Amino acid sequence: MTGPAQTVGSNLRRLRLARGLSLVELGRLSGLAKGTLTQLEAGRANPTIETLQALAGALGAGLPDLVAQPPPSIAEVVRADEGPITSGRTLHGRLLNRSHLGSMISELFALRLTAGSMHHAQSHAPGVVEQLFVIEGTIVIGPDDHTETLGPGDFVRFPADRPHSYGAPDTEAHGLLWLLFPTLPTAAVTLRPMPSDEGAIGAVEGLVARDPAPPPPVGRAVSSQSGGRPAHPDMPRVLPHPPVRGRRPTSRTVPGPNPDRPKPPGPGR
């Protein structure tokens, strides 16, 4: 597979299977038809940028994951003069490998720090982890509020979702740096429920245990001491029955003289 369509098809199938998704499930997540996905995985269709973005979002991946050359099926060798270079005034990194590891993306760099240097890095996204193995020299590394000093053979792992630093206080230092980026875990894939698809709704709601909803109250009974308000806050308010024409409700007060309460004298009496 050497053409762009074949490359996208191979990556799409690999990422879909790695996340445990069927073509139908991926179609629901991306909004694409199953037939379109079949053509894409077979390398017989050229996807638009909108299609690639929809697939990347559904798979929890990036566009480079879909268009880059897929991992080889045999041993992959990176020579000493190969690999993308990331260089700065104090830090030199060479990307050796980038691969998917379940719910994580791993990037491995050969790291070189100049003598007396200190490199300050910004925060990565939540969940990103960095790991360093020191090969030669002394390296000061870690979050800015808690750095560690490491020598040859030492290893450190720390959360990189906060400002952190790399430094070689004495001589030039070398190490291997791993960056782990979280992707969308299979268990967290949320299917877009369709109005008539009870199975999809059950798959989403099954991720969280819920107590059964209490049955609605039966009848029109209302507490006589609450003024027409329900006795329980979860019960809907029930209005009293309207009076029947030709009959007075028993709760209505009939105006007129009361023999137990004499009429007060009026003016002049």
Short mmCIF file of C-alpha atoms in Angstrom, two decimals:
data_model
loop_
_atom_site.label_atom_id
_atom_site.label_comp_id
_atom_site.label_asym_id
_atom_site.label_seq_id
_atom_site.Cartn_x
_atom_site.Cartn_y
_atom_site.Cartn_z
CA MET A 1 0.00 0.00 0.00
CA THR A 2 1.75 3.13 -1.20
CA GLY A 3 -1.01 5.49 -2.40
CA PRO A 4 -2.69 8.05 -0.08
CA ALA A 5 -6.05 6.26 -0.24
CA GLN A 6 -4.45 2.92 0.68
CA THR A 7 -2.54 4.56 3.54
CA VAL A 8 -5.70 6.12 4.97
CA GLY A 9 -7.56 2.82 4.60
CA SER A 10 -4.87 0.85 6.42
CA ASN A 11 -4.66 3.38 9.27
CA LEU A 12 -8.42 3.62 9.57
CA ARG A 13 -8.85 -0.14 9.92
CA ARG A 14 -5.94 -0.41 12.38
CA LEU A 15 -7.27 2.38 14.63
CA ARG A 16 -10.84 1.09 14.48
CA LEU A 17 -9.84 -2.44 15.50
CA ALA A 18 -7.52 -1.11 18.23
CA ARG A 19 -10.52 0.64 19.81
CA GLY A 20 -12.79 -2.38 19.44
CA LEU A 21 -15.28 -0.63 17.15
CA SER A 22 -17.35 -2.20 14.41
CA LEU A 23 -18.09 -0.40 11.17
CA VAL A 24 -21.62 0.31 12.40
CA GLU A 25 -20.37 1.82 15.68
CA LEU A 26 -17.77 3.94 13.90
CA GLY A 27 -20.48 5.10 11.52
CA ARG A 28 -22.62 6.29 14.44
CA LEU A 29 -19.69 8.11 16.01
CA SER A 30 -18.52 9.80 12.81
CA GLY A 31 -21.84 10.30 11.04
CA LEU A 32 -20.64 8.34 8.00
CA ALA A 33 -22.42 5.48 6.28
CA LYS A 34 -21.17 1.94 6.69
CA GLY A 35 -20.70 1.62 2.91
CA THR A 36 -18.50 4.73 2.88
CA LEU A 37 -16.33 3.31 5.67
CA THR A 38 -16.01 0.01 3.81
CA GLN A 39 -14.80 1.82 0.70
CA LEU A 40 -12.35 3.90 2.73
CA GLU A 41 -10.81 0.91 4.52
CA ALA A 42 -10.42 -0.88 1.19
CA GLY A 43 -8.49 2.08 -0.21
CA ARG A 44 -11.06 2.67 -2.97
CA ALA A 45 -12.13 6.19 -1.92
CA ASN A 46 -10.35 9.52 -1.48
CA PRO A 47 -11.71 11.15 1.72
CA THR A 48 -12.17 14.90 2.05
CA ILE A 49 -10.64 16.86 4.91
CA GLU A 50 -14.10 17.00 6.56
CA THR A 51 -14.34 13.21 6.41
CA LEU A 52 -10.86 12.80 7.91
CA GLN A 53 -11.72 15.22 10.73
CA ALA A 54 -14.93 13.33 11.50
CA LEU A 55 -13.05 10.03 11.61
CA ALA A 56 -10.23 11.43 13.73
CA GLY A 57 -12.71 12.81 16.26
CA ALA A 58 -14.63 9.53 16.42
CA LEU A 59 -11.43 7.52 16.94
CA GLY A 60 -9.83 9.89 19.44
CA ALA A 61 -6.89 10.37 17.07
CA GLY A 62 -5.30 13.16 15.07
CA LEU A 63 -5.17 13.74 11.33
CA PRO A 64 -1.49 12.62 11.19
CA ASP A 65 -2.58 9.24 12.59
CA LEU A 66 -4.79 8.72 9.53
CA VAL A 67 -2.48 9.98 6.78
CA ALA A 68 0.93 8.84 8.07
CA GLN A 69 2.52 5.64 6.85
CA PRO A 70 1.24 2.69 8.92
CA PRO A 71 3.58 0.77 11.24
CA PRO A 72 5.65 -1.83 9.41
CA SER A 73 5.01 -5.53 9.84
CA ILE A 74 8.77 -6.23 10.14
CA ALA A 75 11.61 -4.76 12.21
CA GLU A 76 11.88 -0.97 11.86
CA VAL A 77 15.33 0.57 12.08
CA VAL A 78 16.07 4.25 12.71
CA ARG A 79 19.70 5.10 11.96
CA ALA A 80 21.74 7.61 13.95
CA ASP A 81 21.24 10.28 11.29
CA GLU A 82 17.51 9.68 10.82
CA GLY A 83 14.35 10.89 12.58
CA PRO A 84 12.66 14.31 12.82
CA ILE A 85 14.73 16.81 14.79
CA THR A 86 13.46 19.25 17.43
CA SER A 87 16.20 21.68 18.37
CA GLY A 88 16.54 24.75 20.55
CA ARG A 89 19.31 26.74 22.19
CA THR A 90 19.60 24.31 25.09
CA LEU A 91 17.71 21.17 23.99
CA HIS A 92 18.09 18.82 21.03
CA GLY A 93 15.56 16.01 20.52
CA ARG A 94 15.34 13.39 17.76
CA LEU A 95 12.08 11.48 17.36
CA LEU A 96 12.83 7.76 17.26
CA ASN A 97 9.33 6.30 17.35
CA ARG A 98 5.67 7.26 17.57
CA SER A 99 3.10 4.53 18.14
CA HIS A 100 -0.29 3.75 19.68
CA LEU A 101 -0.28 1.76 22.91
CA GLY A 102 -3.89 0.95 23.68
CA SER A 103 -5.39 4.16 25.06
CA MET A 104 -2.08 6.06 24.84
CA ILE A 105 0.15 7.51 22.12
CA SER A 106 3.86 7.08 22.82
CA GLU A 107 6.63 9.30 21.44
CA LEU A 108 10.25 8.32 22.07
CA PHE A 109 13.02 10.93 21.72
CA ALA A 110 16.79 10.80 21.95
CA LEU A 111 17.49 13.84 24.14
CA ARG A 112 20.65 15.94 24.33
CA LEU A 113 21.09 18.90 26.70
CA THR A 114 23.93 21.40 26.38
CA ALA A 115 26.23 22.02 29.35
CA GLY A 116 24.94 24.55 31.89
CA SER A 117 21.52 24.72 30.24
CA MET A 118 18.01 24.96 31.62
CA HIS A 119 15.01 24.48 29.31
CA HIS A 120 11.55 25.53 30.55
CA ALA A 121 8.58 23.77 28.96
CA GLN A 122 4.93 24.81 29.03
CA SER A 123 2.12 22.63 30.37
CA HIS A 124 0.84 19.82 28.17
CA ALA A 125 -2.79 18.71 28.01
CA PRO A 126 -4.27 16.95 31.07
CA GLY A 127 -3.15 13.35 31.35
CA VAL A 128 0.16 13.73 29.50
CA VAL A 129 3.07 11.94 31.21
CA GLU A 130 6.81 12.28 30.57
CA GLN A 131 9.48 9.69 31.41
CA LEU A 132 13.25 10.07 31.18
CA PHE A 133 16.12 7.59 31.36
CA VAL A 134 19.56 9.17 31.75
CA ILE A 135 22.34 7.71 29.62
CA GLU A 136 25.17 10.15 30.26
CA GLY A 137 25.76 13.21 32.45
CA THR A 138 23.56 14.82 35.09
CA ILE A 139 20.02 16.02 34.31
CA VAL A 140 17.72 18.12 36.47
CA ILE A 141 14.13 17.46 35.40
CA GLY A 142 10.54 17.58 36.63
CA PRO A 143 7.74 20.02 37.45
CA ASP A 144 9.04 23.48 38.29
CA ASP A 145 7.90 23.11 41.90
CA HIS A 146 9.55 19.69 42.35
CA THR A 147 12.59 18.90 40.17
CA GLU A 148 14.83 15.85 40.56
CA THR A 149 18.56 15.47 39.89
CA LEU A 150 19.37 12.27 37.97
CA GLY A 151 22.58 10.54 36.94
CA PRO A 152 23.42 7.77 34.45
CA GLY A 153 21.02 4.83 34.83
CA ASP A 154 18.40 6.86 36.74
CA PHE A 155 14.77 7.03 35.62
CA VAL A 156 11.94 9.46 36.40
CA ARG A 157 8.26 9.69 35.52
CA PHE A 158 6.11 12.76 36.19
CA PRO A 159 2.84 14.44 35.08
CA ALA A 160 3.55 17.01 32.39
CA ASP A 161 0.26 18.90 32.60
CA ARG A 162 2.05 21.68 34.48
CA PRO A 163 5.16 23.81 33.76
CA HIS A 164 8.31 21.68 33.88
CA SER A 165 12.04 21.96 33.18
CA TYR A 166 15.05 20.11 31.78
CA GLY A 167 18.57 21.09 32.70
CA ALA A 168 22.20 19.90 32.51
CA PRO A 169 23.97 21.84 35.28
CA ASP A 170 27.50 20.50 34.66
CA THR A 171 28.40 18.84 31.36
CA GLU A 172 26.46 17.85 28.26
CA ALA A 173 23.87 15.19 29.08
CA HIS A 174 22.07 12.51 27.07
CA GLY A 175 18.91 10.52 27.75
CA LEU A 176 15.82 8.84 26.35
CA LEU A 177 12.58 10.79 26.75
CA TRP A 178 9.13 9.15 26.49
CA LEU A 179 5.97 11.24 26.11
CA LEU A 180 2.64 9.50 26.70
CA PHE A 181 -0.49 11.20 25.38
CA PRO A 182 -3.92 9.82 26.34
CA THR A 183 -6.36 9.05 23.56
CA LEU A 184 -10.04 8.12 23.72
CA PRO A 185 -10.33 4.86 25.73
CA THR A 186 -12.61 2.18 24.35
CA ALA A 187 -14.70 2.17 27.55
CA ALA A 188 -15.33 5.91 27.22
CA VAL A 189 -16.64 5.80 23.66
CA THR A 190 -20.09 7.38 23.69
CA LEU A 191 -22.44 6.26 20.95
CA ARG A 192 -24.77 8.89 19.55
CA PRO A 193 -28.18 7.50 20.52
CA MET A 194 -30.82 7.54 17.80
CA PRO A 195 -34.52 7.97 18.70
CA SER A 196 -35.38 4.41 17.67
CA ASP A 197 -32.16 2.75 18.76
CA GLU A 198 -32.76 1.47 22.30
CA GLY A 199 -29.65 -0.71 22.10
CA ALA A 200 -27.37 2.30 21.62
CA ILE A 201 -29.07 4.15 24.47
CA GLY A 202 -28.65 1.12 26.71
CA ALA A 203 -24.96 0.87 25.82
CA VAL A 204 -24.39 4.45 26.94
CA GLU A 205 -26.53 4.31 30.06
CA GLY A 206 -24.96 0.99 31.02
CA LEU A 207 -21.66 2.73 31.72
CA VAL A 208 -23.13 4.34 34.85
CA ALA A 209 -25.28 2.50 37.39
CA ARG A 210 -28.51 4.32 38.00
CA ASP A 211 -31.23 3.77 40.59
CA PRO A 212 -34.65 3.06 39.10
CA ALA A 213 -36.89 6.13 38.99
CA PRO A 214 -39.73 6.06 41.54
CA PRO A 215 -43.23 5.51 40.06
CA PRO A 216 -45.35 8.65 39.71
CA PRO A 217 -47.97 9.23 42.42
CA VAL A 218 -51.42 7.82 41.71
CA GLY A 219 -54.63 9.70 42.33
CA ARG A 220 -55.49 13.30 43.10
CA ALA A 221 -55.06 13.19 46.86
CA VAL A 222 -53.63 16.39 48.29
CA SER A 223 -52.82 17.13 51.88
CA SER A 224 -55.64 19.14 53.40
CA GLN A 225 -53.13 21.12 55.47
CA SER A 226 -50.95 22.21 52.53
CA GLY A 227 -53.42 24.48 50.76
CA GLY A 228 -53.50 22.45 47.54
CA ARG A 229 -49.74 21.85 47.52
CA PRO A 230 -48.38 18.28 47.31
CA ALA A 231 -47.26 16.74 50.61
CA HIS A 232 -43.97 15.56 49.05
CA PRO A 233 -41.69 17.78 46.91
CA ASP A 234 -41.42 15.07 44.22
CA MET A 235 -45.22 14.85 43.80
CA PRO A 236 -46.77 17.10 41.16
CA ARG A 237 -49.09 19.80 42.37
CA VAL A 238 -52.75 18.67 42.08
CA LEU A 239 -55.51 21.23 41.89
CA PRO A 240 -58.85 20.56 43.63
CA HIS A 241 -61.79 19.39 41.54
CA PRO A 242 -63.74 22.31 40.00
CA PRO A 243 -67.27 22.79 41.34
CA VAL A 244 -70.06 21.05 39.49
CA ARG A 245 -72.58 23.37 37.87
CA GLY A 246 -75.72 23.66 39.95
CA ARG A 247 -73.98 22.52 43.12
CA ARG A 248 -71.97 24.52 45.58
CA PRO A 249 -68.65 23.04 46.69
CA THR A 250 -68.58 22.07 50.33
CA SER A 251 -65.54 24.25 50.93
CA ARG A 252 -67.21 27.50 49.73
CA THR A 253 -68.53 29.91 52.37
CA VAL A 254 -72.13 30.98 51.70
CA PRO A 255 -72.71 34.67 52.43
CA GLY A 256 -75.72 35.59 54.59
CA PRO A 257 -76.73 36.18 58.17
CA ASN A 258 -75.32 33.95 60.81
CA PRO A 259 -77.67 33.30 63.72
CA ASP A 260 -74.73 32.70 66.04
CA ARG A 261 -73.19 36.06 65.20
CA PRO A 262 -75.72 38.99 65.44
CA LYS A 263 -75.48 41.74 62.88
CA PRO A 264 -73.65 44.76 64.29
CA PRO A 265 -75.74 47.90 64.70
CA GLY A 266 -75.60 50.30 61.82
CA PRO A 267 -75.49 54.07 61.88
CA GLY A 268 -78.20 55.60 64.02
CA ARG A 269 -78.83 52.39 65.94
#
